[in-house]
Amino acid sequence: MRKDIHPNYREVVFYDTSSEYKFITKSTIETSETIQWEDGKEYPLFKIEVSSNSHPFYTGKKMLLDTAGRVEKFNRRYAKK
């Protein structure tokens, strides 16, 4: 079996920026940020925009998430001159 071909599988904290919800799970994702978790240990941190805590399908609420300014960009591009 060849060595050093598998990614690093470790516990990572995912942070939902829209609802400020954090959860920890195992992942191979690479990240440079870290956070101290409730157990006192430091874990890699990965920020996400939508999770099950903020997605309308799971919450039953309609939320408009315009994180990249897509609406403004559309309006600027197609505005009547």
XYZ file of C-alpha atoms in Angstrom, residues 35-73:
39
model
C -11.285 27.849 16.664
C -11.392 26.734 20.270
C -14.367 24.408 20.791
C -16.444 23.975 23.956
C -14.278 21.060 25.119
C -11.200 23.323 25.238
C -9.481 21.778 22.204
C -8.569 23.728 19.098
C -10.046 22.546 15.777
C -9.783 23.690 12.154
C -12.611 26.086 11.190
C -14.472 26.194 7.883
C -17.065 28.917 7.247
C -20.188 28.063 5.247
C -23.118 30.215 4.139
C -25.949 27.658 4.383
C -26.455 24.690 6.690
C -29.426 22.687 7.897
C -29.920 25.357 10.565
C -30.432 28.149 8.010
C -31.721 26.400 4.864
C -35.432 27.138 4.164
C -36.217 23.470 3.459
C -35.187 22.441 6.977
C -36.327 25.547 8.867
C -39.651 26.104 7.099
C -38.864 29.809 6.835
C -38.223 31.833 3.736
C -34.945 33.690 3.994
C -33.277 35.777 1.338
C -29.535 35.304 1.440
C -27.749 37.735 -0.829
C -24.200 37.136 0.267
C -22.440 37.975 -2.966
C -24.457 41.046 -4.025
C -26.020 39.181 -6.934
C -29.195 41.275 -6.986
C -27.298 44.559 -7.063
C -25.004 43.249 -9.765
